[in-house]
Amino acid sequence: MNNDERGPWYLLTGVIIGAILGLVFAWIVQPVEYVDTAPESLNQDAKDRYRVLIAAAYASNGDLLRAQARLELLGDDDIHRSLSEQAQRKISQNGSSSDARNLGMLAMALESGLPGFNSTHSSTRKSPGFNISATSSDNQQGTPSPENTLDQSNFTQSVEPSSETQDATLAPMNLLPLKTNTNYPGNQTTLLIGTSTRTGPSILKETSTPKSNSPFVLLNREKDCDKELEVPLIQIQASDQSGQSLPGVLIIVAWDSGEERFYTGLKPEKGLGYADFTPEPGITYTLRLGENGQPVLDLSAVKCQSSNGKDFWGAWSLKFITP
Amino acid sequence: MSRWIRFLFAILIGAGLGMIYGWLINPVEYVDTTLNTLRIDYKTDYVLMVAESYQLEGDLSVVSNQLAWLGVDPPKEMVSEAILFAQKAGYTDADTQLLLSLQKDLKDFDAILEASPP
């Protein structure tokens, strides 16, 4: 058979061989190396770590807009939901309770639009084995930086200047959102995040948000058989004397062989002062709010009966207020 | 044109088509990356978050653990890189000070470790 009789199939063979060589080069000889990626492309585990750190930084500086700008980098469809779910995962997996609390508090702050934390700039901090002189940020005065003075139209929220009569939860902060600066060498978009600068009094007024170990008293304890529940519940509501729900209140549930700690507000769809716990049938629990709170004894799974004699699970409803 | 030259052209065309597919039609999407691949500005912000939370926690072992996810370099080197970038990119003084404070504490801690008997 001569060349003409074999036809043009050899050309197709060449294209296929070329494509294979191209793929071998791209996948094996010179495979893609991930560099200069953005937080949005992180895997789930890394995103979780990133969120924990954002929440920890927020717990420290109380800068909600900065935290929000950082969270938006992760590209979550629903930032608030991602935080809440991660907080609940942390609790269910017996993860760090401070991480769960930070995540929950940030979720609630985003929900309510308020900083959510008391001023946490501490002038005394735990030492890593040796004493470190504290650097309180409360007295830092904002120094306008290039990115803070540029592009004011991009500000998504403004906070009124401080007033002596403002509550600390409306802390006198100049909150600056994430800014981008395209002037960075290489003309790449550069992440620059503004800083929160406290311009008001360095000692903030007392707020209605309690510390996690503040004392509470039991206002009401009742069995709730109004709704048929799939599992028994112990439902907790924490509020102040004016009836304002209080998020971030530590709840300790103890039983013979264990203890569980969680916080109000991790299910914000049910209220910022709400939390619940699923008791195991047959086990008796003691519950208290805060480390030194008044214990509520003899809590166990509530069994209810409908009018037609059918059994179903109910709930203990416990309402606590600040004294 | 000889048969072999045409064959080589076909290979080149195939490789070209592969690259058009790989770069234009179905380009690589970065998913499931890890923290150590972050761009320098994001890394710097990550280090800044570590410094911010350190202000509250004050625990250098937590700092080391958090920074370890950014790569294999020693923590103080990562903080130094972040400071350099922060200064170049015009971070605020307050943020730069946070980074500098963390760097100082890391150096002090290293010095204590080096001075302590094995």
XYZ file of C-alpha atoms in Angstrom:
441
model
C 0.000 0.000 0.000
C 1.494 3.380 -0.935
C 1.069 6.684 0.956
C -1.885 7.898 -1.110
C -3.829 4.708 -0.482
C -3.458 5.103 3.347
C -5.431 8.400 3.317
C -5.294 11.289 5.803
C -5.890 9.247 8.973
C -2.300 9.739 10.024
C -3.132 13.421 10.533
C -5.822 12.545 13.051
C -3.319 10.243 14.745
C -0.918 13.191 14.972
C -3.554 15.445 16.536
C -4.387 12.822 19.141
C -0.717 12.223 19.939
C -0.228 15.997 20.225
C -3.174 16.365 22.584
C -1.883 13.516 24.743
C 1.584 15.082 24.843
C 0.012 18.407 25.812
C -1.889 16.823 28.662
C 1.175 14.882 29.863
C 3.115 18.150 29.900
C 0.325 19.983 31.709
C -0.477 17.330 34.269
C 2.834 15.538 34.924
C 5.881 17.450 33.643
C 4.688 20.883 34.673
C 1.608 20.401 36.809
C -0.386 23.306 38.132
C 0.984 24.736 41.337
C -1.464 26.592 43.485
C 0.048 29.903 44.407
C -1.419 33.316 45.018
C -4.859 31.957 45.636
C -7.728 33.744 47.313
C -9.579 32.626 50.445
C -12.616 31.778 48.337
C -10.736 28.826 46.823
C -9.759 27.300 50.159
C -10.945 23.839 51.060
C -13.593 23.429 53.742
C -11.153 22.704 56.534
C -9.056 25.764 55.723
C -12.169 27.917 55.452
C -13.219 26.716 58.894
C -9.842 27.702 60.295
C -10.074 31.067 58.556
C -13.522 31.667 60.051
C -12.332 30.754 63.536
C -9.517 33.238 63.201
C -11.818 35.967 61.897
C -14.085 35.396 64.887
C -11.133 35.404 67.292
C -9.850 38.652 65.817
C -13.336 40.105 66.100
C -13.523 39.015 69.726
C -10.354 40.975 70.273
C -11.026 44.157 68.323
C -14.822 44.308 68.072
C -14.562 45.571 64.510
C -17.664 44.173 62.869
C -17.174 45.638 59.423
C -13.664 44.336 59.241
C -14.865 40.885 60.263
C -17.648 41.065 57.710
C -15.251 42.099 54.961
C -13.012 39.199 55.833
C -15.881 36.739 55.852
C -16.982 37.914 52.442
C -13.604 36.855 51.093
C -14.602 33.250 51.754
C -17.413 33.478 49.224
C -20.046 31.842 51.402
C -23.596 32.160 50.135
C -24.849 32.958 53.599
C -22.151 34.247 55.934
C -24.365 34.199 58.973
C -25.479 30.641 58.395
C -21.921 29.429 57.808
C -20.862 30.904 61.137
C -23.818 29.485 63.036
C -23.407 26.043 61.542
C -19.704 25.986 62.286
C -20.365 27.071 65.862
C -22.849 24.266 66.290
C -20.459 21.785 64.673
C -17.744 22.850 67.092
C -20.030 22.217 70.017
C -21.278 18.880 68.744
C -17.704 17.738 68.086
C -16.580 18.923 71.521
C -14.335 21.469 69.884
C -12.973 24.533 71.592
C -15.792 26.246 73.434
C -14.115 29.621 73.039
C -14.009 29.107 69.270
C -17.691 28.183 69.286
C -18.499 31.181 71.401
C -16.524 33.532 69.175
C -18.195 32.149 66.064
C -21.632 32.369 67.641
C -21.080 35.888 68.874
C -19.895 37.028 65.487
C -22.927 35.406 63.867
C -25.185 37.212 66.284
C -23.391 40.488 65.832
C -23.859 40.209 62.090
C -27.506 39.354 62.600
C -28.130 42.297 64.855
C -25.660 44.656 63.218
C -24.021 45.390 66.527
C -20.517 44.611 67.703
C -21.928 42.068 70.160
C -18.919 41.883 72.395
C -18.066 44.036 75.312
C -14.847 45.885 74.887
C -12.384 43.090 75.000
C -9.225 45.072 74.585
C -7.538 43.744 77.613
C -4.908 45.597 79.508
C -3.875 42.397 81.206
C -3.519 39.225 79.279
C -2.405 35.721 79.840
C 1.307 35.461 79.556
C 3.002 32.852 77.395
C 5.303 31.859 80.187
C 6.661 35.311 80.809
C 5.224 38.710 81.422
C 4.490 40.887 78.481
C 3.588 44.502 78.855
C 0.071 44.968 77.628
C -0.769 47.059 74.629
C -4.300 48.232 74.864
C -5.837 49.302 71.605
C -8.467 51.348 73.330
C -6.334 54.386 73.302
C -5.180 54.076 69.773
C -6.049 57.048 67.738
C -6.854 56.496 64.137
C -4.176 57.668 61.817
C -5.527 58.224 58.383
C -3.699 55.975 56.029
C -3.747 56.097 52.272
C -6.336 53.383 51.953
C -8.494 54.950 54.600
C -8.678 58.282 52.904
C -9.163 57.002 49.403
C -12.358 56.036 47.768
C -14.750 57.106 50.476
C -17.673 56.269 48.235
C -16.932 52.606 48.723
C -17.875 52.742 52.365
C -20.823 50.515 52.887
C -21.729 51.702 56.345
C -21.036 54.679 58.420
C -21.148 55.004 62.157
C -21.967 58.242 63.807
C -19.212 59.847 65.813
C -19.054 58.843 69.405
C -21.212 60.289 72.034
C -20.688 60.136 75.753
C -24.132 58.679 76.209
C -23.785 55.801 73.810
C -23.885 52.282 75.118
C -20.803 50.232 74.715
C -22.608 47.897 72.350
C -22.857 50.892 70.097
C -19.251 51.516 70.808
C -17.788 54.703 69.493
C -15.779 53.269 66.697
C -14.975 54.476 63.268
C -15.476 51.283 61.392
C -13.842 51.047 58.049
C -14.670 48.267 55.661
C -12.307 46.336 53.489
C -10.606 48.556 51.020
C -8.852 47.630 47.873
C -5.955 49.438 46.463
C -4.975 48.889 42.886
C -1.886 51.032 43.179
C 0.184 48.225 44.543
C 3.224 47.337 42.402
C 2.329 44.720 39.885
C -1.105 46.279 39.508
C -2.712 43.464 41.392
C -5.631 44.090 43.640
C -4.256 44.266 47.112
C -6.116 43.393 50.220
C -6.048 46.291 52.585
C -8.342 46.350 55.488
C -9.097 49.514 57.378
C -8.765 49.663 61.075
C -11.233 50.439 63.743
C -10.208 53.358 65.786
C -11.775 54.240 69.061
C -12.214 57.927 69.404
C -14.494 57.981 72.388
C -13.813 57.389 76.034
C -11.433 54.546 76.650
C -13.588 53.149 79.433
C -16.910 52.097 77.999
C -20.163 52.312 79.859
C -21.771 49.229 81.347
C -23.971 47.458 78.846
C -26.828 45.057 79.069
C -24.730 42.284 77.575
C -23.493 40.213 80.463
C -20.191 38.507 80.811
C -20.500 34.813 80.315
C -20.281 34.095 84.028
C -22.696 36.756 85.210
C -25.282 35.469 87.665
C -28.812 34.776 86.516
C -31.891 33.813 88.424
C -34.541 31.411 87.292
C -37.699 33.370 86.504
C -39.863 30.551 85.262
C -39.677 26.787 84.894
C -42.454 24.917 83.189
C -43.169 21.847 81.120
C -44.138 22.685 77.582
C -46.372 20.150 75.852
C -47.777 22.570 73.290
C -45.801 21.142 70.410
C -45.070 17.549 69.547
C -41.295 17.319 69.387
C -39.258 14.589 67.728
C -36.805 14.639 70.619
C -37.157 15.958 74.160
C -35.669 19.392 74.771
C -34.567 21.666 77.545
C -35.121 25.185 76.240
C -33.380 28.125 77.846
C -34.126 31.793 77.443
C -31.791 34.375 78.963
C -32.752 38.013 79.160
C -32.124 41.096 81.198
C -34.688 42.732 83.406
C -36.061 44.781 80.560
C -36.743 41.607 78.619
C -33.921 42.051 76.145
C -32.525 38.701 74.999
C -28.934 38.079 75.954
C -26.667 36.165 73.584
C -23.408 34.534 74.553
C -24.498 33.417 78.012
C -22.661 30.306 79.132
C -24.924 27.363 79.976
C -23.566 24.360 81.835
C -25.568 21.152 81.844
C -24.215 18.433 84.119
C -25.230 14.859 84.757
C -23.739 11.923 86.607
C -21.197 11.030 83.994
C -20.584 14.233 82.124
C -21.060 17.887 81.439
C -21.788 20.003 78.388
C -21.237 23.697 77.871
C -22.839 25.878 75.268
C -24.075 29.409 74.768
C -27.263 31.243 74.094
C -27.687 32.691 70.649
C -26.244 29.880 68.566
C -29.677 29.397 67.011
C -30.423 33.008 66.219
C -33.522 32.088 64.267
C -35.069 31.209 67.641
C -33.879 34.341 69.394
C -30.585 35.749 70.538
C -31.128 34.642 74.134
C -32.231 31.141 73.210
C -30.420 27.839 73.580
C -31.571 24.262 73.884
C -30.275 20.903 74.947
C -31.506 17.391 74.137
C -31.640 15.261 77.272
C -31.298 11.506 77.144
C -34.435 9.833 78.478
C -33.826 8.370 81.908
C -31.010 10.727 82.875
C -31.396 13.567 85.345
C -29.611 16.813 84.659
C -28.613 19.927 86.532
C -28.382 23.171 84.623
C -26.895 26.509 85.495
C -26.093 29.724 83.701
C -22.494 30.771 84.137
C -19.889 29.148 86.317
C -21.478 30.384 89.519
C -25.092 30.385 88.462
C -28.031 29.106 90.473
C -28.401 25.381 89.675
C -31.702 24.095 88.341
C -32.087 20.542 89.560
C -33.956 17.453 88.441
C -34.308 18.151 84.759
C -35.121 15.180 82.602
C -36.819 14.385 79.328
C -40.433 15.554 79.340
C -43.010 13.064 78.193
C -46.397 14.446 77.209
C -49.685 12.864 76.253
C -52.123 14.082 73.637
C -55.908 14.071 74.091
C -56.132 10.784 72.225
C -53.677 9.142 74.590
C -50.641 9.266 72.296
C -47.277 9.906 73.952
C -44.896 12.494 72.543
C -41.833 14.440 73.658
C -42.146 17.865 75.177
C -39.761 20.410 76.578
C -38.651 22.043 79.761
C -38.907 25.781 79.300
C -36.536 27.690 81.566
C -36.473 31.473 81.644
C -33.609 33.261 83.316
C -33.124 36.935 83.962
C -30.356 39.020 85.377
C -31.058 39.868 89.017
C 5.219 18.848 1.875
C 6.390 15.493 3.059
C 4.137 13.195 4.996
C 6.270 13.495 8.179
C 6.147 17.261 8.183
C 2.378 17.162 7.863
C 2.302 14.635 10.692
C 4.351 16.963 12.921
C 2.025 19.825 12.069
C -0.902 17.665 13.124
C 0.788 17.035 16.481
C 1.341 20.746 16.970
C -2.261 21.465 16.093
C -3.360 18.794 18.600
C -1.193 20.299 21.317
C -2.531 23.742 20.471
C -6.111 22.504 20.690
C -5.306 20.908 24.056
C -3.980 24.185 25.375
C -6.951 26.155 24.034
C -9.215 23.711 25.817
C -7.151 23.842 29.014
C -6.628 27.569 29.142
C -9.713 29.074 27.509
C -12.605 26.642 27.322
C -12.104 24.800 30.569
C -9.440 26.666 32.502
C -8.134 25.521 35.854
C -10.318 26.571 38.746
C -8.636 26.854 42.086
C -10.685 24.857 44.534
C -9.773 23.007 47.683
C -6.578 24.944 48.152
C -4.872 25.301 51.493
C -3.857 28.280 53.559
C -0.203 28.094 52.511
C -1.158 28.926 48.919
C -2.771 32.252 49.769
C -1.532 35.361 48.029
C 0.797 37.545 50.076
C -1.845 40.167 50.866
C -4.240 37.541 52.176
C -1.418 35.912 54.111
C -0.577 39.246 55.646
C -4.166 39.748 56.687
C -4.170 36.250 58.145
C -1.089 37.105 60.200
C -2.786 40.339 61.245
C -5.786 38.328 62.458
C -3.412 36.142 64.448
C -1.882 39.285 65.969
C -5.326 40.691 66.762
C -6.502 37.541 68.490
C -3.168 37.325 70.309
C -3.989 40.663 71.910
C -6.834 38.891 73.670
C -5.477 35.386 74.126
C -1.832 36.158 74.813
C -0.880 32.582 74.044
C 2.134 32.115 71.774
C 1.526 28.394 71.384
C -1.830 29.219 69.805
C -0.059 31.758 67.588
C 2.474 29.142 66.463
C -0.270 26.679 65.705
C -2.249 29.212 63.691
C 0.798 30.333 61.721
C 1.902 26.766 61.022
C -0.995 26.505 58.573
C 0.598 29.211 56.440
C 3.735 27.217 55.715
C 6.862 25.681 57.131
C 8.762 28.871 57.883
C 9.308 29.766 61.536
C 6.496 31.941 62.915
C 8.686 34.980 63.443
C 9.772 34.893 59.789
C 6.170 34.791 58.658
C 5.407 37.755 60.853
C 8.448 39.576 59.477
C 7.238 39.004 55.925
C 3.818 40.253 56.889
C 5.336 43.385 58.411
C 7.321 44.066 55.255
C 4.237 43.740 53.130
C 2.130 45.768 55.538
C 4.662 48.598 55.423
C 4.898 48.435 51.650
C 1.148 48.334 51.181
C 0.444 51.158 53.606
C -1.316 49.373 56.436
C -2.338 51.661 59.248
C 0.083 52.321 62.070
C -2.167 50.505 64.504
C -2.143 47.336 62.433
C 1.581 47.508 61.833
C 2.125 47.994 65.543
C 0.110 44.862 66.274
C 2.349 42.901 63.939
C 5.489 44.418 65.402
C 4.306 43.625 68.905
C 3.700 40.004 67.965
C 7.103 39.813 66.297
C 8.767 41.149 69.431
C 6.992 38.642 71.663
C 7.951 35.790 69.368
C 11.580 36.885 69.420
C 11.541 37.250 73.204
C 10.019 33.822 73.554
C 12.652 32.301 71.263
C 15.367 33.969 73.300
C 13.974 32.494 76.489
C 13.798 29.055 74.931
C 17.376 29.303 73.676
C 18.629 30.483 77.069
C 16.882 27.742 79.011
C 18.917 24.579 79.707
C 18.056 21.549 77.536
